[in-house]
Structure formats: structure tokens, C-alpha cells
XYZ file of C-alpha atoms in Angstrom:
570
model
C 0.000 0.000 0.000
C 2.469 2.499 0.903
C 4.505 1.287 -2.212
C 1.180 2.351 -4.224
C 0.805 5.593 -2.660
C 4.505 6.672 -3.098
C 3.748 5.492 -7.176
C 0.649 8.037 -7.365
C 2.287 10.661 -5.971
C 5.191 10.315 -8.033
C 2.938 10.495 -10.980
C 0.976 13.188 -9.851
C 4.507 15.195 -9.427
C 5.648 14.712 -13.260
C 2.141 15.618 -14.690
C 2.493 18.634 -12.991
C 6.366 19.231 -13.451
C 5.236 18.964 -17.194
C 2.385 20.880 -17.253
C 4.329 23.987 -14.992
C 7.482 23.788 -17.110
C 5.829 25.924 -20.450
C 4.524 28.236 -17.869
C 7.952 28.625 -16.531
C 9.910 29.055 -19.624
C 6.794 31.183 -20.505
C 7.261 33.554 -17.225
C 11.076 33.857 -18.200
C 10.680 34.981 -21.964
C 8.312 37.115 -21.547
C 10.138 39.553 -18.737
C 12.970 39.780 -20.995
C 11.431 40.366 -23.768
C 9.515 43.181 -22.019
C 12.804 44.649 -20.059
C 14.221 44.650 -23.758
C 11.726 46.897 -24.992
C 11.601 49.289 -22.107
C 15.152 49.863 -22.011
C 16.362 53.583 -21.874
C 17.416 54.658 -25.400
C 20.335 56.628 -23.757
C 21.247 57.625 -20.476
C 18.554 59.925 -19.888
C 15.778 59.296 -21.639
C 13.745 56.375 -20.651
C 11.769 54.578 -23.541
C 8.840 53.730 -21.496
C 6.524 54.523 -24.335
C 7.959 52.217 -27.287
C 6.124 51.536 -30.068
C 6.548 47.988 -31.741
C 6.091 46.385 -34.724
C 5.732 42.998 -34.771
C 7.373 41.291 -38.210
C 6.119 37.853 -38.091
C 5.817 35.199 -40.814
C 3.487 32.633 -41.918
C 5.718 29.051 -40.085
C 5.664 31.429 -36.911
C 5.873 28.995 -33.470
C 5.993 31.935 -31.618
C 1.911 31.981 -30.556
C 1.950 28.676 -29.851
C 4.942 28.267 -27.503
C 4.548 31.579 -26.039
C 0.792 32.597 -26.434
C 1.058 35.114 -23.458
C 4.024 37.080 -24.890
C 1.798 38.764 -27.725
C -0.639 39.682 -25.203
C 1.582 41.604 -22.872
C 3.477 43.794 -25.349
C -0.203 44.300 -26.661
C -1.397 45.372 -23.403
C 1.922 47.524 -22.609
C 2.865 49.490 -25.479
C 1.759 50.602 -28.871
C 1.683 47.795 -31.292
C 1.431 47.351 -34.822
C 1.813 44.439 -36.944
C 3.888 44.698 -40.433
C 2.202 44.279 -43.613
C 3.826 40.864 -45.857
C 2.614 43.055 -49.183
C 3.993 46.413 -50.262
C 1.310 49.273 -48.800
C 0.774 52.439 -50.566
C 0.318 55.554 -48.000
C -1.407 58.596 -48.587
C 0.573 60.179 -46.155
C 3.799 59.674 -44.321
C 3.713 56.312 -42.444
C 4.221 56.152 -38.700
C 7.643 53.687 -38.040
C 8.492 52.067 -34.822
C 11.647 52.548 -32.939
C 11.097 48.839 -31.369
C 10.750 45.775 -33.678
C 9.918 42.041 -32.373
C 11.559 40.194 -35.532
C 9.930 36.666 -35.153
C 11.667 34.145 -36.902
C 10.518 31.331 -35.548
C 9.415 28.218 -37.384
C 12.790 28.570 -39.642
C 15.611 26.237 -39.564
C 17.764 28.897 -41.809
C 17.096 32.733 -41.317
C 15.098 34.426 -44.140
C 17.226 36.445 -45.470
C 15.633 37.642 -48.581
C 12.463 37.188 -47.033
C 13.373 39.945 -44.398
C 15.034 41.771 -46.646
C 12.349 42.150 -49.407
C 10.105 43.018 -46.430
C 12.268 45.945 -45.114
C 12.810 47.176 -48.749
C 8.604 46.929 -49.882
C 7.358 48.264 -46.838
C 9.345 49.123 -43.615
C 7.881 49.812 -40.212
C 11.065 50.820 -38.359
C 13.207 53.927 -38.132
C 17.086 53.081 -38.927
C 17.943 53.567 -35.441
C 15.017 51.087 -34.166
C 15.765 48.315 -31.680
C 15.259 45.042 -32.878
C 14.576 42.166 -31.478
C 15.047 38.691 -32.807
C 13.417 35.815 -31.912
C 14.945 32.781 -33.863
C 15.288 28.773 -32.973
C 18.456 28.194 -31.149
C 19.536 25.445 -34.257
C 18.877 28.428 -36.839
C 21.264 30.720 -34.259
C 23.999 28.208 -34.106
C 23.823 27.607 -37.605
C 23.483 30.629 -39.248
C 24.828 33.302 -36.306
C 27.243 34.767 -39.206
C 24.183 35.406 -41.717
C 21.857 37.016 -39.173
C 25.060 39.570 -38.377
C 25.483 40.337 -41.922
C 21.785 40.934 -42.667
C 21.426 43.502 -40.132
C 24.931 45.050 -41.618
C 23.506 45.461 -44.805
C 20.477 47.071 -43.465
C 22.223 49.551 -41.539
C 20.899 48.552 -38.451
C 23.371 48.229 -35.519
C 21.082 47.739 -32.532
C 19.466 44.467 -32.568
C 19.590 41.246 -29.749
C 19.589 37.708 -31.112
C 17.346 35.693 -28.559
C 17.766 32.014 -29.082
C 13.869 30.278 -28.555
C 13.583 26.865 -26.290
C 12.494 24.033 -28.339
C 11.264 22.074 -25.824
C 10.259 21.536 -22.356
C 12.956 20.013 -21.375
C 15.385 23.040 -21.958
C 16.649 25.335 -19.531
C 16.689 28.939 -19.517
C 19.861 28.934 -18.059
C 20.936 27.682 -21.071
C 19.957 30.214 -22.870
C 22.026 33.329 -23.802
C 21.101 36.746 -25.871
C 23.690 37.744 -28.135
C 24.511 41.157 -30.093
C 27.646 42.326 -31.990
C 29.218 45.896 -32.565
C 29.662 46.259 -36.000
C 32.365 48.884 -35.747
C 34.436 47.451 -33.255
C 33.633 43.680 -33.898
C 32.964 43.190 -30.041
C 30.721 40.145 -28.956
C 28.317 40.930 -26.273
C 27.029 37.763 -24.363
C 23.980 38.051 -21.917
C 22.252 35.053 -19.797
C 18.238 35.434 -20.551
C 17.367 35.158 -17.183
C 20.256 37.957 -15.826
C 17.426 40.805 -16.300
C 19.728 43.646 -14.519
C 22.516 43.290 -17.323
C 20.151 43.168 -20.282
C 21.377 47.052 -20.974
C 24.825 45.703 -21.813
C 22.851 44.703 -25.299
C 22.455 48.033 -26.524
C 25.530 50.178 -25.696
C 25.922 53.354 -27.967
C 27.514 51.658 -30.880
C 28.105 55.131 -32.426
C 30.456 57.075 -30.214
C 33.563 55.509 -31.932
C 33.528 54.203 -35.326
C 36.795 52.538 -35.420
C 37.606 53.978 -38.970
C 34.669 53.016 -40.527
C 35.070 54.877 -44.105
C 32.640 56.732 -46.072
C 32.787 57.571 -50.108
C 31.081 61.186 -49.717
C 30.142 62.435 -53.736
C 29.819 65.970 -55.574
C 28.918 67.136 -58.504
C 30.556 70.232 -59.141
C 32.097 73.064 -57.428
C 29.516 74.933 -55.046
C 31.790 77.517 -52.864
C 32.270 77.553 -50.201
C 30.903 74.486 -49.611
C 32.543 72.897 -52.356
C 36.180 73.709 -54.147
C 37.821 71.376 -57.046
C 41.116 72.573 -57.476
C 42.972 71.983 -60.508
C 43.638 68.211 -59.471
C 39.755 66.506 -59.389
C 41.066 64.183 -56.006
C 40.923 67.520 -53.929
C 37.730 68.889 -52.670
C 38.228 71.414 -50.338
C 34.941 74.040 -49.002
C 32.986 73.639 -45.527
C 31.995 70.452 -46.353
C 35.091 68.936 -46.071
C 35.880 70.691 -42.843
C 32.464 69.477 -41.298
C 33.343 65.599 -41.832
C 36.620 66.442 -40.779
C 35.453 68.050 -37.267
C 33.035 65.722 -36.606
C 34.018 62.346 -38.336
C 37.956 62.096 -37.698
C 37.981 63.940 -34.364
C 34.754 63.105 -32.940
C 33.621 60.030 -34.184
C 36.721 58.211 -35.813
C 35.162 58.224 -39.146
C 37.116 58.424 -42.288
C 35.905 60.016 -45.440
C 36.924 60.211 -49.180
C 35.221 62.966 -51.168
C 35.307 62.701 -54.633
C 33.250 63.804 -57.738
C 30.782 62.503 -59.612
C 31.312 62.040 -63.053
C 29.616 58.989 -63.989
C 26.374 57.049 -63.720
C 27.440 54.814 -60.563
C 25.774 55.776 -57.771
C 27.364 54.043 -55.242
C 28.474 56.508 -52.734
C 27.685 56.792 -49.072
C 26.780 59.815 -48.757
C 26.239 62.416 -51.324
C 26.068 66.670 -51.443
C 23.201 68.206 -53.103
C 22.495 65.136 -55.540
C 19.225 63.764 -54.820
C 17.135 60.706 -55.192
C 13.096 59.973 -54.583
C 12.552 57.416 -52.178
C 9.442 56.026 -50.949
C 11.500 55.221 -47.697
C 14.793 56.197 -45.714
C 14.936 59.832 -47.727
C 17.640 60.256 -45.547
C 18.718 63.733 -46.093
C 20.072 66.541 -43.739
C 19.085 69.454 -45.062
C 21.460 72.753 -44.153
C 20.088 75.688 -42.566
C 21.724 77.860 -44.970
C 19.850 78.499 -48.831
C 21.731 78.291 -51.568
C 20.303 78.785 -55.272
C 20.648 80.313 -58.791
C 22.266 83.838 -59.494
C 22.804 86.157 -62.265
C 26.214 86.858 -62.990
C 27.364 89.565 -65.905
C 29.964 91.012 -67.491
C 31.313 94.335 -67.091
C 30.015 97.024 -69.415
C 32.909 99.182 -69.693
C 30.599 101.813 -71.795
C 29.995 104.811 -70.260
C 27.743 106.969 -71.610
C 29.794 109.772 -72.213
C 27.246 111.680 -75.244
C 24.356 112.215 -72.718
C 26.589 114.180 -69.945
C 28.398 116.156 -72.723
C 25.433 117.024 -74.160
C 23.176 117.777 -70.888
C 25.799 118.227 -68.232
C 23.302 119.883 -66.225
C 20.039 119.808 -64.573
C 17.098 121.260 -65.724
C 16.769 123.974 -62.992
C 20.390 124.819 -64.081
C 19.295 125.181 -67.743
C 16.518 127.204 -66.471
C 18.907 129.473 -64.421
C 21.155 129.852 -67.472
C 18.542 130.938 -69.909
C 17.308 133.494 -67.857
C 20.357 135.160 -67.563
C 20.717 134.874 -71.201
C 17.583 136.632 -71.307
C 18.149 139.135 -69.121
C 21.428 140.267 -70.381
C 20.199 140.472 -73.749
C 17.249 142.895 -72.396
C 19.890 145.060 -70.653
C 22.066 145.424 -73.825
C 18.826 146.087 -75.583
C 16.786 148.998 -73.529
C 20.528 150.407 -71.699
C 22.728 150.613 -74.913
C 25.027 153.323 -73.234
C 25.817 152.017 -69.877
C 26.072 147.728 -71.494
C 28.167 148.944 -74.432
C 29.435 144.982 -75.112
C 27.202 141.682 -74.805
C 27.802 140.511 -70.970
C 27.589 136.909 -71.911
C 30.161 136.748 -74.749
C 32.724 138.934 -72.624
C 31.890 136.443 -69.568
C 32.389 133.368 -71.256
C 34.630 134.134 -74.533
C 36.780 136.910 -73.166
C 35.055 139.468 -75.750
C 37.801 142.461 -75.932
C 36.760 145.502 -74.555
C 37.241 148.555 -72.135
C 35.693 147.332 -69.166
C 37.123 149.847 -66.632
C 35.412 152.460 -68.528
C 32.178 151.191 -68.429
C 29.481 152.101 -65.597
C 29.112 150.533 -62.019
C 26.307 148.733 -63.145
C 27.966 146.870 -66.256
C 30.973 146.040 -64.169
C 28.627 144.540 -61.393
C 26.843 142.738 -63.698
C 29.936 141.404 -65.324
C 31.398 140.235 -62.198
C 28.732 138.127 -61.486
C 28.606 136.516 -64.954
C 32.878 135.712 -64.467
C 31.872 133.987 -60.970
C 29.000 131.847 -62.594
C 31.153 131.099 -65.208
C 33.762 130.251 -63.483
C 31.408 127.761 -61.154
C 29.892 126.024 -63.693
C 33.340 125.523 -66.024
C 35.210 123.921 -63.093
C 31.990 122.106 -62.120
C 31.677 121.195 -65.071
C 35.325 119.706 -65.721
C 34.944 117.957 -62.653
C 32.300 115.728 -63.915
C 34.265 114.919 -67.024
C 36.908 114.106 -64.701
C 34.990 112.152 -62.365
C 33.060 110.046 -65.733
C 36.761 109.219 -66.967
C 38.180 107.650 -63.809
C 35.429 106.444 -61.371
C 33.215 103.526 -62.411
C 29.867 105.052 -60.554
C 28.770 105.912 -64.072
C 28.696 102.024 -64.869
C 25.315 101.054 -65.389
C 25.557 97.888 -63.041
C 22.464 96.368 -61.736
C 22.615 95.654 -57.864
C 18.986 94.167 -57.850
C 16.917 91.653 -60.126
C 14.482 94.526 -60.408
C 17.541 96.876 -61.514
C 18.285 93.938 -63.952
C 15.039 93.603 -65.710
C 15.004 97.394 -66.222
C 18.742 97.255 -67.429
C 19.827 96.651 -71.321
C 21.208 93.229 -69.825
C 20.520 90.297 -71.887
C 20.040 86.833 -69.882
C 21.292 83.309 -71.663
C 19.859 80.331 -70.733
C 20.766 76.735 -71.354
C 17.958 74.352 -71.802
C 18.804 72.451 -69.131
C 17.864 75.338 -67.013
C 14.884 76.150 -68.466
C 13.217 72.838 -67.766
C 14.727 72.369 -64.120
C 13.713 75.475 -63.212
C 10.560 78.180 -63.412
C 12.038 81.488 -65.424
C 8.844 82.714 -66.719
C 9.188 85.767 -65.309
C 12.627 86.224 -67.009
C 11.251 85.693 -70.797
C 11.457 88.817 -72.017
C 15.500 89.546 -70.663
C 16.300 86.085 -71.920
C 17.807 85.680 -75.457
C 15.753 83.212 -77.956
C 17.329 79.995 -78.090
C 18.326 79.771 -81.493
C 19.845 83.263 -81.275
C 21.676 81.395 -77.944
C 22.817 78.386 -80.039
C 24.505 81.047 -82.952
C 26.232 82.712 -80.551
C 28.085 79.338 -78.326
C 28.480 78.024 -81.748
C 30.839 81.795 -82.469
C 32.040 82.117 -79.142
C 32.105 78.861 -77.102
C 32.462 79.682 -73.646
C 33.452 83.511 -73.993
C 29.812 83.605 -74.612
C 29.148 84.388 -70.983
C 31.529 88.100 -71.661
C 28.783 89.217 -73.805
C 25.606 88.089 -71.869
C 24.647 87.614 -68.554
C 24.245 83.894 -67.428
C 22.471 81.889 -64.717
C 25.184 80.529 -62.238
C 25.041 78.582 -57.858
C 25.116 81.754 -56.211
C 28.509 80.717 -54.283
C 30.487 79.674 -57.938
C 28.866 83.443 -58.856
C 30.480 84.578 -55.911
C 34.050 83.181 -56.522
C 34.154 83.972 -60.004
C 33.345 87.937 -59.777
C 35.702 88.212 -56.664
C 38.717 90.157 -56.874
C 40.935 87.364 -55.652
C 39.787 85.016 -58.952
C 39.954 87.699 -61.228
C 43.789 88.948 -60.678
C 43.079 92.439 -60.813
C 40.796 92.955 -63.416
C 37.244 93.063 -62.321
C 35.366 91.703 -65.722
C 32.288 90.096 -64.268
C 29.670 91.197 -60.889
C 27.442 89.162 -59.606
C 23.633 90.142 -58.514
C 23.409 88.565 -54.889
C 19.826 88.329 -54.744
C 18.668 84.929 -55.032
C 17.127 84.257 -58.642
C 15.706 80.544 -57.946
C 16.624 79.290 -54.248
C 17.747 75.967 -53.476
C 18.735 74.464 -49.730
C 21.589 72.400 -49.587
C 21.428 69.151 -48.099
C 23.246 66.060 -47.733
C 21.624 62.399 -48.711
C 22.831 59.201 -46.954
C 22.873 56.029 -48.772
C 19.705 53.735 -47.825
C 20.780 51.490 -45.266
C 23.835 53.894 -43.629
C 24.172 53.358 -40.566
C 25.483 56.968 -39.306
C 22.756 58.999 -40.665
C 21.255 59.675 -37.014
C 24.486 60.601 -35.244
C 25.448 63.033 -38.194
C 22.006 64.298 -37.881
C 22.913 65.156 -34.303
C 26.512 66.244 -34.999
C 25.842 68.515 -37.934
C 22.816 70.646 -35.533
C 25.624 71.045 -32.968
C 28.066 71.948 -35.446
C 25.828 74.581 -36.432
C 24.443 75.766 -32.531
C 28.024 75.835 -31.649
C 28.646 78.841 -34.198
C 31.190 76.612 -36.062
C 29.307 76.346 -39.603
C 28.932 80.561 -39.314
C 32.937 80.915 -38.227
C 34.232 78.742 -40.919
C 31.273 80.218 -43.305
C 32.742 83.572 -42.922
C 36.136 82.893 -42.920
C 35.492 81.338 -46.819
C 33.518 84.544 -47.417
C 36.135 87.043 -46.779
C 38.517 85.451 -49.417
C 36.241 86.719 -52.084
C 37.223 90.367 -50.491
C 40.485 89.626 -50.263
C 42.429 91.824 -53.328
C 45.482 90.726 -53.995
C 48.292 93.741 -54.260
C 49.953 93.594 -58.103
C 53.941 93.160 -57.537
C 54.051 96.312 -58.879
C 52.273 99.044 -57.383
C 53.484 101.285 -60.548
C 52.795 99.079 -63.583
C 49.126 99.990 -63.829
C 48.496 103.307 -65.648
C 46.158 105.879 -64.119
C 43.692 105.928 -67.425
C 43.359 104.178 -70.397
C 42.315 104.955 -73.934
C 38.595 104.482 -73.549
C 38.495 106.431 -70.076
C 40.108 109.633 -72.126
C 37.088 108.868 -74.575
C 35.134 112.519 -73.572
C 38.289 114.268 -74.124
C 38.571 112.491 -78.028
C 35.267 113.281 -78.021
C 35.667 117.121 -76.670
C 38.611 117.458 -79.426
C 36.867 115.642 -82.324
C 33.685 117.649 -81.961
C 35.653 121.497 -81.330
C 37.610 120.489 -83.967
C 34.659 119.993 -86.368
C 32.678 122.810 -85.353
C 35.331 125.179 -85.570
C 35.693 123.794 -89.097
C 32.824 124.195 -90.128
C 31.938 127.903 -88.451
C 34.912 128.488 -90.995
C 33.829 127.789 -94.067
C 30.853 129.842 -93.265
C 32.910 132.398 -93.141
C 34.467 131.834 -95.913
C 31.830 131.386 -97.452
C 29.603 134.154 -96.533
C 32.603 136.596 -97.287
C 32.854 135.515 -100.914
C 29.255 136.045 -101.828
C 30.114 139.135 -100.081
């Protein structure tokens, strides 16, 4: 009897040993799992509100050997369940920054099942947390594989949790596993050790270990961007930035190069863009750049019209009246103006002017002053048109330009890229434009004015490009703007901490220092070797006095043969 009773509760111990063991194993997963999500995302912010998406499959064990886990992340946190077909959004989709990657059911990872999933229609930002439940044969077999999936998604914080595939294993047994991708450290973690479960996710980002970047440009944008002569050298703020923040902050190297052919394969690339329905990926600076107008220098100046009218009209005014007067006085006082005040004023008539009365003499006085103030006013402006440029006729405004005799040329790649309409009627027609690159190639730009980035505008009217000789200006307003930005490749895995870096590198006041410091080279004029080899004017700034000569000379010629030959039909 007592051998019976020791047999039935023997039995009644391993039915319930068996039936208590899934709830067990079931009371250990699902802690961790939980503890996983809530972990703080850094030191101090606390991630108590995660929301997950689930990526499950159709061979999934997971809600049959852990039916309780589902409902307790359901009942915890936000939860969404990824989609196995591609989704079209109306609007921007909401991603997760926790994912529960169940792989269960699989004796090999899914790799291109996974992948094709995170390509079609993603539900995770790059920086998410993953979690990846897989069976511990699939971890021990393809541990290598899982690594290099979540390399070539760019994702570096993921756990690998090894599932129990039966009863009889222990959870002592089991350990969570993660890898740094940068430094190639292992990180090993016992399931049921909850307190050192934040050893999984370290910041995997502070140090790079070298990791190298291919950063790609088009062309040169100063001062962001500055080819030299040799194409391997690209010099500007860009270059500085990835120097600041990758080599002595993070430990990242970089290669920047430019872009010259249809391979796309760069890491990172400046102000060349591509349309993604997910992981745009761009840092946008807070800085606009665009299109400007840049012309060349119209050396005419206009020399006829302040010949002519040197002048104002209340001047013209004052002068006729005197005219007027004078001519009176000679007229009605014969005897006291014996000679024409004007002529002896201005053309030194001879005469006996001590002779004549107070009045005249007065009167003539006053004409030699105004004569003499107007000449030497006069001469000054002639002066002042032959050696200053304030009489060039340069437009400082887009409003001064469309109002200016300018002419704008446009290539046709501009004119689809961007909106000109309101520049038709300065722009020359295009077959005109295709005669005249056809005559002058690239000296077409002397003639015309042409649509230029505002910063290669810049560089190429400065002083310091243009060795002393100041042939082109540049109109600084903005004709089409354009922000700058940077676009990451797809699945980099550094787009979040250069996100971070690059808005400190601009609160800190270091984009605006080494922004200005580029800007004052364009100010910069260089001094000639010698101070004495250029000549005060040249032949077209003398042009009013050719002019002065020419047109003396011909009316003096011509009030000659008058005289000529009035006195020989005399």
C-alpha cells in the first residue's frame, strides 16, 4: 500500500512538473522580452513609451509556444503588426523605434524574405531596436548570416534571442547575443540575468573605429565645395564638417570625390538627390543656396548724354534766364552795357571794361563767378566720368536687372529644371543662344549675362579670382533658391548621429565661423607686384576728351567755311 501511494504521488509530481514547465519558460521569456523593450534609449531618456512592430511570418511557433508574450506587449505598449505586401500611403507612415523580428518556425534565417520586407514596406526607423526571436539550431547555424543581414540594413542595434524548443530546456541555457559592427565586439547576456540586459544596446556610435565613407559631388559649389585643378581635392565647408566631426569626434574616415559617372554608389552624397518612398535620408542645411545672375562688365559709359546735358534742368533754367536778361539790358541800356555781358563772360570778348558804368561792371562780375562755377563744375564731372566707375550702369537688384539693357542666356537644361517665366522677355531666344556658343564657345558668358550657384557666382566675380581685373559682378539676390542638403545612402548606418553632430556643429557657431572665414577670401584683393605698372587711365576712359577734341575740332571747321563762305558772296 504504501509502495502504491509513493507510485501516485510520483505520478501526480511529473504531470504537474510537465504541465508547470511551459509556464515557466513562458514567465522567463516574456520579462525579458519586455525589459528589452523598455530599455532607456540613452542615459537619460527612458523609452517607457515604445512603439513595436511585430514582423512575423506565416511558419511562426511563436503563438503557440509563447501565447502570453503577444498579449503583454499588446497590453503595454503601442503595437502594430507589419504588412507581408507592399502598402501604398497617402501620407507619411508612422515607423516604430522597437521591432519584435519573429523568426521562428525557420531552420535557416530568411534572409531575402526579411530583406524584401524591409525594402517593400518598412515599419522601423534606422535607429530602431530590434529584437530577434529565432530557434536556437537556426542561431547556431546561421549566427554569421543574421550579423550580416542587419549590416547590410544599416541597423546596428538588434539582440539575437535564441527560442527553447522544448520543455525540457533550460533557460539557463539560454544566452542573448549582439555584436558591434564597428568594433567587432561580442556581447554575451544570460536570458534570465534581467539587470545586465542594458549591456545589449551600448551606444555603438560614439567611436567608429575607422569606418570609411565615399562622400560624392557634382561640381564646385563655394564655399561648400572647391575642385582645385587636381579633381582628387575637394576642399569648401563640407570637407571641414566631416573632418570636425568624423575624424575627431567620431573616428570616421571620409573620401570625397566627384561625380562624373552614372554609378551611384556613394555613401553619402552633397546636393544630388534621389526619390525614395522610404529612408529619404537627407540633412538638409540651414543655410539656402540657389541660382544667381552673374554679368559682365560694361565698360561703356555713356559719355554723349553728360556732354550734351551736363546739367540739370533747374540749371538750364537758371542759365537761360540770364541769357535773357542780359540780352534785355544790352537792348533797352545801350550806353551804360556797351558789349554783350555773356560773350565777354564766357569768350573773353575784348573791350574797355574799366570804362564802363558801375552797373555793367557789377553785372559782369557776377557773370565771371557763374562762369567760373559752372566751367570747373563742369570739368569735374568729365573728370569724375573718366576715372570712377559710378557711371557704370551695373544692376545691384533683379528689379535693376530687368530694367537694365542686360541680356540673360539660358541653357535648356535650365529652363526645364527650373521656373524662369518671369525672365522671358531679358532672356535671349534659343536659337539666337545656339549662334552665338556656336561663335564664341564659352566667352559667350563676356557678352551676356548667365544663370550661375550663387557661391560659384560669388568666386568667379571676386577680386581674388579675377587677378586684378574686375570683368564680371554678380547680382546677390537669389534668382531661384535651393537648400543644400546632404543624402545618406539607404541602409547607412550613421545617418542619425550626423544628424545630431551637424545641428551642434551649427548651434556651436562653427558652420557661421568657418562660413565667414570662406567669405572674406572673395574680399580679399590681392596687391599687383608692382604698385606702378598699372596706368592711371586708359584709352577708352580719355574717350570725352577724343570726343571734346573731335567735336571742337569739327565745329570750328565748319563755323569756318561759313565764313568763308559768306565773305565771298560778299
Amino acid at each position: 500500500m504504501a509502495s502504491y501511494s509513493f507510485i501516485v504521488v510520483y505520478w501526480l509530481w511529473t504531470v504537474a512538473s510537465g504541465m508547470l514547465m511551459p509556464v515557466s519558460k513562458e514567465n522567463n521569456l516574456t520579462p525579458t522580452i519586455d525589459k528589452l523593450v523598455q530599455l532607456p534609449r540613452h542615459r537619460f531618456l527612458v523609452n517607457a513609451s515604445a512603439e513595436v512592430c511585430i514582423v512575423t511570418t506565416n511558419v511562426s511557433t511563436l503563438s503557440e509556444s509563447h501565447p502570453n508574450l503577444m498579449a503583454t506587449l499588446i497590453s503595454q505598449h503601442p503595437v502594430k503588426f507589419a504588412s507581408e505586401k507592399p502598402v501604398k500611403y497617402k501620407i507619411k507612415p508612422r515607423y516604430a523605434n522597437v521591432v519584435l523580428l519573429d523568426a521562428t518556425g525557420w531552420d535557416k534565417f530568411p534572409v531575402q524574405l526579411f530583406s524584401k520586407r524591409f525594402s517593400d514596406n518598412p515599419c522601423h526607423f534606422i535607429d530602431a531596436r530590434f529584437i530577434v526571436l529565432a530557434m536556437r539550431s537556426c542561431v547556431l547555424r546561421d549566427r554569421p548570416a543574421i550579423v550580416k543581414f542587419f549590416d547590410d540594413q544599416g541597423i546596428v542595434n538588434y539582440v539575437i534571442v535564441p527560442m527553447l524548443t522544448s520543455v525540457s530546456d533550460s533557460v539557463d541555457n539560454i544566452t542573448l547575443y549582439t555584436e558591434n559592427r564597428f568594433s567587432k565586439e561580442e556581447i554575451y547576456v544570460p536570458l534570465s540575468d534581467l539587470d545586465s540586459l542594458h549591456r545589449l544596446f551600448p551606444n555603438k556610435l560614439t567611436n567608429l573605429h575607422g569606418y570609411h565613407i565615399r562622400v560624392g559631388v557634382l561640381r564646385n559649389d563655394f564655399p561648400y565645395v572647391h575642385i582645385f585643378m587636381n579633381p582628387e581635392v575637394c576642399l569648401g565647408i563640407l570637407n571641414i564638417m566631416f573632418r570636425d566631426i568624423g575624424l575627431q569626434v567620431l573616428n570616421l574616415t571620409y573620401t570625397l570625390f566627384q561625380q562624373k559617372d552614372d554609378r551611384y554608389d556613394a555613401d553619402v552624397y552633397y546636393d544630388i538627390f534621389f526619390e525614395r518612398e522610404h529612408f529619404q535620408h537627407e540633412l538638409a542645411f540651414r543655410d539656402m543656396g540657389g541660382m544667381c545672375i552673374s554679368c559682365p562688365e560694361n565698360y561703356n559709359r555713356y559719355f554723349l548724354p553728360h556732354l550734351l546735358k551736363p546739367f540739370s534742368v533747374g540749371s538750364w533754367i537758371l542759365l537761360g534766364g540770364i541769357f535773357v536778361v542780359c540780352s534785355l539790358l544790352k537792348l533797352f541800356f545801350p550806353t551804360i552795357f556797351r558789349t554783350h555781358s555773356i560773350q565777354q563772360a564766357l569768350f573773353g570778348v575784348v573791350g574797355n571794361e574799366y570804362n564802363q558804368a558801375f552797373a555793367a561792371r557789377a553785372i559782369l562780375f557776377a557773370l565771371s563767378w557763374l562762369s567760373f562755377f559752372f566751367s570747373r563744375t563742369y570739368c569735374a564731372k568729365i573728370l569724375a566720368l573718366m576715372s570712377l566707375g559710378i557711371f557704370y550702369k551695373r544692376p545691384a537688384t533683379i528689379e535693376d536687372f530687368m530694367q537694365s539693357f542686360y541680356m540673360l542666356a539660358v541653357h535648356k537644361e535650365l529652363l526645364v529644371r527650373f521656373n524662369l517665366d518671369d525672365f522671358k522677355s531679358k532672356m535671349i531666344p534659343q536659337d539666337e543662344f545656339e549662334q552665338l556658343r556656336r561663335e564664341f564657345g564659352v566667352a559667350l558668358h563676356l557678352h551676356h549675362c548667365s544663370l550661375q550657384r550663387c557661391g560659384e557666382a560669388l568666386l568667379l566675380t571676386s577680386p581674388f579670382h579675377q587677378s586684378y581685373y574686375h570683368t564680371l559682378f554678380a547680382i546677390k539676390e537669389m534668382v531661384v533658391p535651393i537648400p543644400h542638403r546632404l543624402q545618406f545612402a539607404t541602409n547607412s548606418p550613421i545617418v542619425t548621429v550626423m544628424n545630431r553632430y551637424l545641428g551642434l556643429f551649427y548651434e556651436r557657431g562653427l558652420w557661421t565661423h568657418y562660413f565667414k572665414g570662406h567669405l572674406r577670401i572673395l574680399d580679399a584683393v590681392p596687391q599687383p607686384q608692382n604698385a606702378y605698372a598699372q596706368v592711371v587711365f586708359n584709352f577708352h576712359d580719355l574717350m570725352s576728351v577724343w570726343m571734346l577734341v573731335t567735336g571742337g575740332l569739327t565745329l570750328g571747321i565748319i563755323l569756318f567755311l561759313v565764313e568763308l563762305l559768306s565773305k565771298k558772296r560778299s
